[in-house]
mmCIF file with all atom_site columns, C-alpha atoms in Angstrom:
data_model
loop_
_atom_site.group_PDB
_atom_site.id
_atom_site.type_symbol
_atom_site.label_atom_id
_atom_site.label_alt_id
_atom_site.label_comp_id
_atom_site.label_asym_id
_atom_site.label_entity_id
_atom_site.label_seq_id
_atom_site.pdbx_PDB_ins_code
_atom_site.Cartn_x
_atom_site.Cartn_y
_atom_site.Cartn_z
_atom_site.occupancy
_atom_site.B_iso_or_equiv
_atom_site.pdbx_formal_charge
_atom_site.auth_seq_id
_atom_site.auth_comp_id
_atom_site.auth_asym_id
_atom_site.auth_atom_id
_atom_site.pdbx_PDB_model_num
ATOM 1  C CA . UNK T 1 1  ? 2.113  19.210  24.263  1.00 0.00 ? 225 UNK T CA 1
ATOM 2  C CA . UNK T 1 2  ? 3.487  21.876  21.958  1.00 0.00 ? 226 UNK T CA 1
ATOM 3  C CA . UNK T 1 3  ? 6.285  19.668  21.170  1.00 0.00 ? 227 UNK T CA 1
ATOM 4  C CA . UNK T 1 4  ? 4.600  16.046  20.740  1.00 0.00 ? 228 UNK T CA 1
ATOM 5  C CA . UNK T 1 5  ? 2.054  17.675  18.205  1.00 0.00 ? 229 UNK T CA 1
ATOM 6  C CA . UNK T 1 6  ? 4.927  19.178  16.097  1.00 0.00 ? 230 UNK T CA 1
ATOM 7  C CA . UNK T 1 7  ? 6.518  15.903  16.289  1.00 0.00 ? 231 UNK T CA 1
ATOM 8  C CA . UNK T 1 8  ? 3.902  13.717  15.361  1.00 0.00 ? 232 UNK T CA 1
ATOM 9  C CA . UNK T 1 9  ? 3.257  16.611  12.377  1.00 0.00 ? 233 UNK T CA 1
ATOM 10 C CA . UNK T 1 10 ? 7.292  15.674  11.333  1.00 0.00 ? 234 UNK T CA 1
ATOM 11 C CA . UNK T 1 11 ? 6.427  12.157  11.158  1.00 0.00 ? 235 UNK T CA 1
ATOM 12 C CA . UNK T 1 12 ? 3.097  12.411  9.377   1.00 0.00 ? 236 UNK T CA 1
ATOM 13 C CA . UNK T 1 13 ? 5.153  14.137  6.341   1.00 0.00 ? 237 UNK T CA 1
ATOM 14 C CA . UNK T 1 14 ? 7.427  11.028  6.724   1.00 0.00 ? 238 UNK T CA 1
ATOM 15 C CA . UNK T 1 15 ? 4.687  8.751   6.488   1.00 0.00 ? 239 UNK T CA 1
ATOM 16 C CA . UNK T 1 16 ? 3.691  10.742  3.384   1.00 0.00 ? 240 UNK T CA 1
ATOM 17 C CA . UNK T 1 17 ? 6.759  10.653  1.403   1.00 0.00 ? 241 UNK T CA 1
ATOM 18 C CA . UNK T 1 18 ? 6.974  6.853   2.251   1.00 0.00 ? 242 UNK T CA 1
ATOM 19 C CA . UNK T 1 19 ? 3.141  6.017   1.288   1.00 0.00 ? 243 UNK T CA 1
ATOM 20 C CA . UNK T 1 20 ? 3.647  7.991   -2.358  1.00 0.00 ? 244 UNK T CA 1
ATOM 21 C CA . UNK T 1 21 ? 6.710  6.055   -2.846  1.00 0.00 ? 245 UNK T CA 1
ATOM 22 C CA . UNK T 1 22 ? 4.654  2.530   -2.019  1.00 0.00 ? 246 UNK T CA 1
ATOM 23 C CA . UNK T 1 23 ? 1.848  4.245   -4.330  1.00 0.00 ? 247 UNK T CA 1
ATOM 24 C CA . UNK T 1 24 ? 4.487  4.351   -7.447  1.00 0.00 ? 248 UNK T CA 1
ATOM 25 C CA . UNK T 1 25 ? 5.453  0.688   -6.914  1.00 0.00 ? 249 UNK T CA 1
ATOM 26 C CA . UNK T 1 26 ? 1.779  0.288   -6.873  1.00 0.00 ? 250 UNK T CA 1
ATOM 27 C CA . UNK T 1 27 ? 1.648  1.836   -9.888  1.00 0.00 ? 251 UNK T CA 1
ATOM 28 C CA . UNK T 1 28 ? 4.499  0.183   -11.614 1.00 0.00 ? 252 UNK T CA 1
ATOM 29 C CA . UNK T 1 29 ? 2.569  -3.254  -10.595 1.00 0.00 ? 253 UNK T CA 1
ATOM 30 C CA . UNK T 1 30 ? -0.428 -2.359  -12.518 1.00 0.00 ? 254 UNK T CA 1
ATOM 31 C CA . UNK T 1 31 ? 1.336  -1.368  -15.687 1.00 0.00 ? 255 UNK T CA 1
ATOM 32 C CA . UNK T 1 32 ? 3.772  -4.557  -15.483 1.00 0.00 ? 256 UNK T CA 1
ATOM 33 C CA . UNK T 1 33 ? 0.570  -7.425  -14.581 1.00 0.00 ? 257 UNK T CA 1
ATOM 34 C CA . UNK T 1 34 ? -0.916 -8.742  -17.558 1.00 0.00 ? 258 UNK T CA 1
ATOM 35 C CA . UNK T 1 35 ? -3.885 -10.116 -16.202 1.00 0.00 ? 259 UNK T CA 1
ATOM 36 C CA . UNK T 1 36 ? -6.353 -8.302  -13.853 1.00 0.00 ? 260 UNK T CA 1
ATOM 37 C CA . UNK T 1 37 ? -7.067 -11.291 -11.994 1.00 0.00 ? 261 UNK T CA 1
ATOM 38 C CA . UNK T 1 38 ? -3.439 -10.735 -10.686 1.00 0.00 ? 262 UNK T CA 1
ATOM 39 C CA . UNK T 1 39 ? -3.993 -7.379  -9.314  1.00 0.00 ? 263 UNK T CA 1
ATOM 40 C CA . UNK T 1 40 ? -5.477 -9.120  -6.038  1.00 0.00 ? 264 UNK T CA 1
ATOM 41 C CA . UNK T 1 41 ? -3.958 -11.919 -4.689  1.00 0.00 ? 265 UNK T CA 1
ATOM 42 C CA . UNK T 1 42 ? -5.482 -12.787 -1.536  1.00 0.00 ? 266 UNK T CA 1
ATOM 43 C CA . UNK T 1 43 ? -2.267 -15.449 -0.249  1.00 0.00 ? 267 UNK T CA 1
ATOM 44 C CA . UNK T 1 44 ? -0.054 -11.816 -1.096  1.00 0.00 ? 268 UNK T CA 1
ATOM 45 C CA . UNK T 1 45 ? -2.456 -9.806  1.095   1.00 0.00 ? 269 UNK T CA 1
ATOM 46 C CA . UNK T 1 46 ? -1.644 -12.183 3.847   1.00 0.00 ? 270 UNK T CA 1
ATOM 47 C CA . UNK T 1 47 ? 2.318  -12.529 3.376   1.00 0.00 ? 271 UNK T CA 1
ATOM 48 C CA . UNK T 1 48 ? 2.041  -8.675  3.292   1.00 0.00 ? 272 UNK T CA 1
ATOM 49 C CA . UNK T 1 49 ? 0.038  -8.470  6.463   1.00 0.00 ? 273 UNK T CA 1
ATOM 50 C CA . UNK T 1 50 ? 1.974  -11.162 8.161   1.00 0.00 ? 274 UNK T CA 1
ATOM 51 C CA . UNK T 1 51 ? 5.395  -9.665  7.527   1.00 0.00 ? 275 UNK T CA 1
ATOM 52 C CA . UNK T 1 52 ? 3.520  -6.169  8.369   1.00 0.00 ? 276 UNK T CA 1
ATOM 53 C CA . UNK T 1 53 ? 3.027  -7.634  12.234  1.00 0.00 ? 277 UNK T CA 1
ATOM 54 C CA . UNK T 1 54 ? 5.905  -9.282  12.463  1.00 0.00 ? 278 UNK T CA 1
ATOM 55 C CA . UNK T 1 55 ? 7.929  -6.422  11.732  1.00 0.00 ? 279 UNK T CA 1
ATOM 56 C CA . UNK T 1 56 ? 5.113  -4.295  14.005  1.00 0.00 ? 280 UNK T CA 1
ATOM 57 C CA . UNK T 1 57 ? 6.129  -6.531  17.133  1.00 0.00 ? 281 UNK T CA 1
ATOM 58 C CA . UNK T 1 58 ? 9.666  -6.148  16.381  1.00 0.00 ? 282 UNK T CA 1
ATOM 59 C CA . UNK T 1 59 ? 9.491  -2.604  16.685  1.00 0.00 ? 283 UNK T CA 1
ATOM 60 C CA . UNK T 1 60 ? 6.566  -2.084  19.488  1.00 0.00 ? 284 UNK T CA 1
ATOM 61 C CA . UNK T 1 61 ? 3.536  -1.140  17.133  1.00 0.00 ? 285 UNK T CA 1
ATOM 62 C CA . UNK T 1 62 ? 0.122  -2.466  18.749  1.00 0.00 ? 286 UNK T CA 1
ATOM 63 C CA . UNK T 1 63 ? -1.009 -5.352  16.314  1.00 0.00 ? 287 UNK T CA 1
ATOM 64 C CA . UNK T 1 64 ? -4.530 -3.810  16.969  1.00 0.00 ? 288 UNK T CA 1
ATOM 65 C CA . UNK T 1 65 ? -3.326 -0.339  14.914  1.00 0.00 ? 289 UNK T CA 1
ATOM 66 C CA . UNK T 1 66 ? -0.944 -1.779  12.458  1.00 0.00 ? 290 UNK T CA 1
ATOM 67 C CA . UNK T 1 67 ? -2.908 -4.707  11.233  1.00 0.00 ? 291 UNK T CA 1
ATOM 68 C CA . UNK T 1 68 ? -6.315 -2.651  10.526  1.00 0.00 ? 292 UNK T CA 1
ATOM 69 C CA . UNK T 1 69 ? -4.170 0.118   8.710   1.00 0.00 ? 293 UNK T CA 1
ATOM 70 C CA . UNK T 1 70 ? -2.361 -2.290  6.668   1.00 0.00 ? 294 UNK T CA 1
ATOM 71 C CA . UNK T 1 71 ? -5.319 -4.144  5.743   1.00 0.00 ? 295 UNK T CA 1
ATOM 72 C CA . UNK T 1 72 ? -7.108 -0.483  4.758   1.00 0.00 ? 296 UNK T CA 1
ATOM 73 C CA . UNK T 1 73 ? -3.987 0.008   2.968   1.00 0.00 ? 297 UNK T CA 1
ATOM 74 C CA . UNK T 1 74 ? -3.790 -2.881  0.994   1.00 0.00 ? 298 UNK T CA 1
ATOM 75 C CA . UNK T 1 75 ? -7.688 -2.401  -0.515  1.00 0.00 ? 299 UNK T CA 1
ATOM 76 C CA . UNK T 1 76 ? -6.756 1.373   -1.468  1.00 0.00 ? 300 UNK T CA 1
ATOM 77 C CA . UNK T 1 77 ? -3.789 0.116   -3.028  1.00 0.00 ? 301 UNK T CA 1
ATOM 78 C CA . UNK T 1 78 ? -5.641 -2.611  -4.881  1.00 0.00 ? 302 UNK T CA 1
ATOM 79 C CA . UNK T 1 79 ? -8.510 0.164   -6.206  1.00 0.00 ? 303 UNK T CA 1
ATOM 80 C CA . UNK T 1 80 ? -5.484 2.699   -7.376  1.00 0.00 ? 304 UNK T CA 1
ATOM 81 C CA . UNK T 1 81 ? -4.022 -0.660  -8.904  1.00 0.00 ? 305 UNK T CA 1
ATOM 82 C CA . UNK T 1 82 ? -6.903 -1.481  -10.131 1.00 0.00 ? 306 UNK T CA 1
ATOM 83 C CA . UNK T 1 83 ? -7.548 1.573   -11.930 1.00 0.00 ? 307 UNK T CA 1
ATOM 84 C CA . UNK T 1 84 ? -3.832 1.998   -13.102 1.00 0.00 ? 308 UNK T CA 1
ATOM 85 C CA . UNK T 1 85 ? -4.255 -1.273  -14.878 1.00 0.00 ? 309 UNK T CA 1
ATOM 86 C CA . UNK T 1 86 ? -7.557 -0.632  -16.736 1.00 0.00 ? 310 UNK T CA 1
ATOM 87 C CA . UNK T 1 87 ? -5.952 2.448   -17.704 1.00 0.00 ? 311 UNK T CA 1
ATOM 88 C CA . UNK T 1 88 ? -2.733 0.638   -19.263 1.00 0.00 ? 312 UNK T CA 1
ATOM 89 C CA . UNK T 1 89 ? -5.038 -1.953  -21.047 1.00 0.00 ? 313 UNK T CA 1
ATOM 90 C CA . UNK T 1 90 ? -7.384 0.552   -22.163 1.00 0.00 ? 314 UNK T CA 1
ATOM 91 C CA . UNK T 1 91 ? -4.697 2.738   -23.785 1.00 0.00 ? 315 UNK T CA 1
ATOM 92 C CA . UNK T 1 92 ? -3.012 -0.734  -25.143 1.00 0.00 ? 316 UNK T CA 1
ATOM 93 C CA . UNK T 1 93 ? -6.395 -1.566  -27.207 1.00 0.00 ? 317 UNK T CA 1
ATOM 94 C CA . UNK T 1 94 ? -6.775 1.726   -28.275 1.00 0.00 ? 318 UNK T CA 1
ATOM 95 C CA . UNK T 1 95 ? -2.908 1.419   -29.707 1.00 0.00 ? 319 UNK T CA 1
ATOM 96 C CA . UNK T 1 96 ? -3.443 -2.266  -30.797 1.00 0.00 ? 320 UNK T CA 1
#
């Protein structure tokens, strides 16, 4: 048990690193959009989330864990990208 724990720790600081990368892309989306209306796009929540399973049943993830924690995912992403993008129009007022 010793060993499956430590693993699972290893993968969880994988799963890190890869989430704060996403999370700067996030970030780079909310300072490049111009319009908040295109922060969420509800037919690019679905591409995400269908690509997301797809790519779940190629590589043996249950569809009933990956497509609830992308979908959670997704909607934190949207509120950080939310927020990045009031902060990048708020600052571009302010300078305007």
């Amino acid at each position: 048990m010793e060993e499956v724990r430590s693993e699972i720790d290893r993968l969880d600081r994988i799963l890190v690193t890869l989430l704060a990368e996403r999370q700067r892309y996030i970030e780079a989306a909310g300072r490049i959009k111009p319009r908040a209306q295109e922060v969420r796009l509800p037919w690019r929540i679905e591409e995400v989330v269908a690509k997301v399973l797809a790519e779940a049943e190629e590589q043996g993830l249950s569809q009933r864990i990956a497509e609830p924690v992308w979908r959670e995912l997704i909607e934190r992403c949207i509120d950080h990208e939310e927020e990045i993008w009031a902060l990048r129009h708020a600052d571009a007022e302010k300078a305007g």
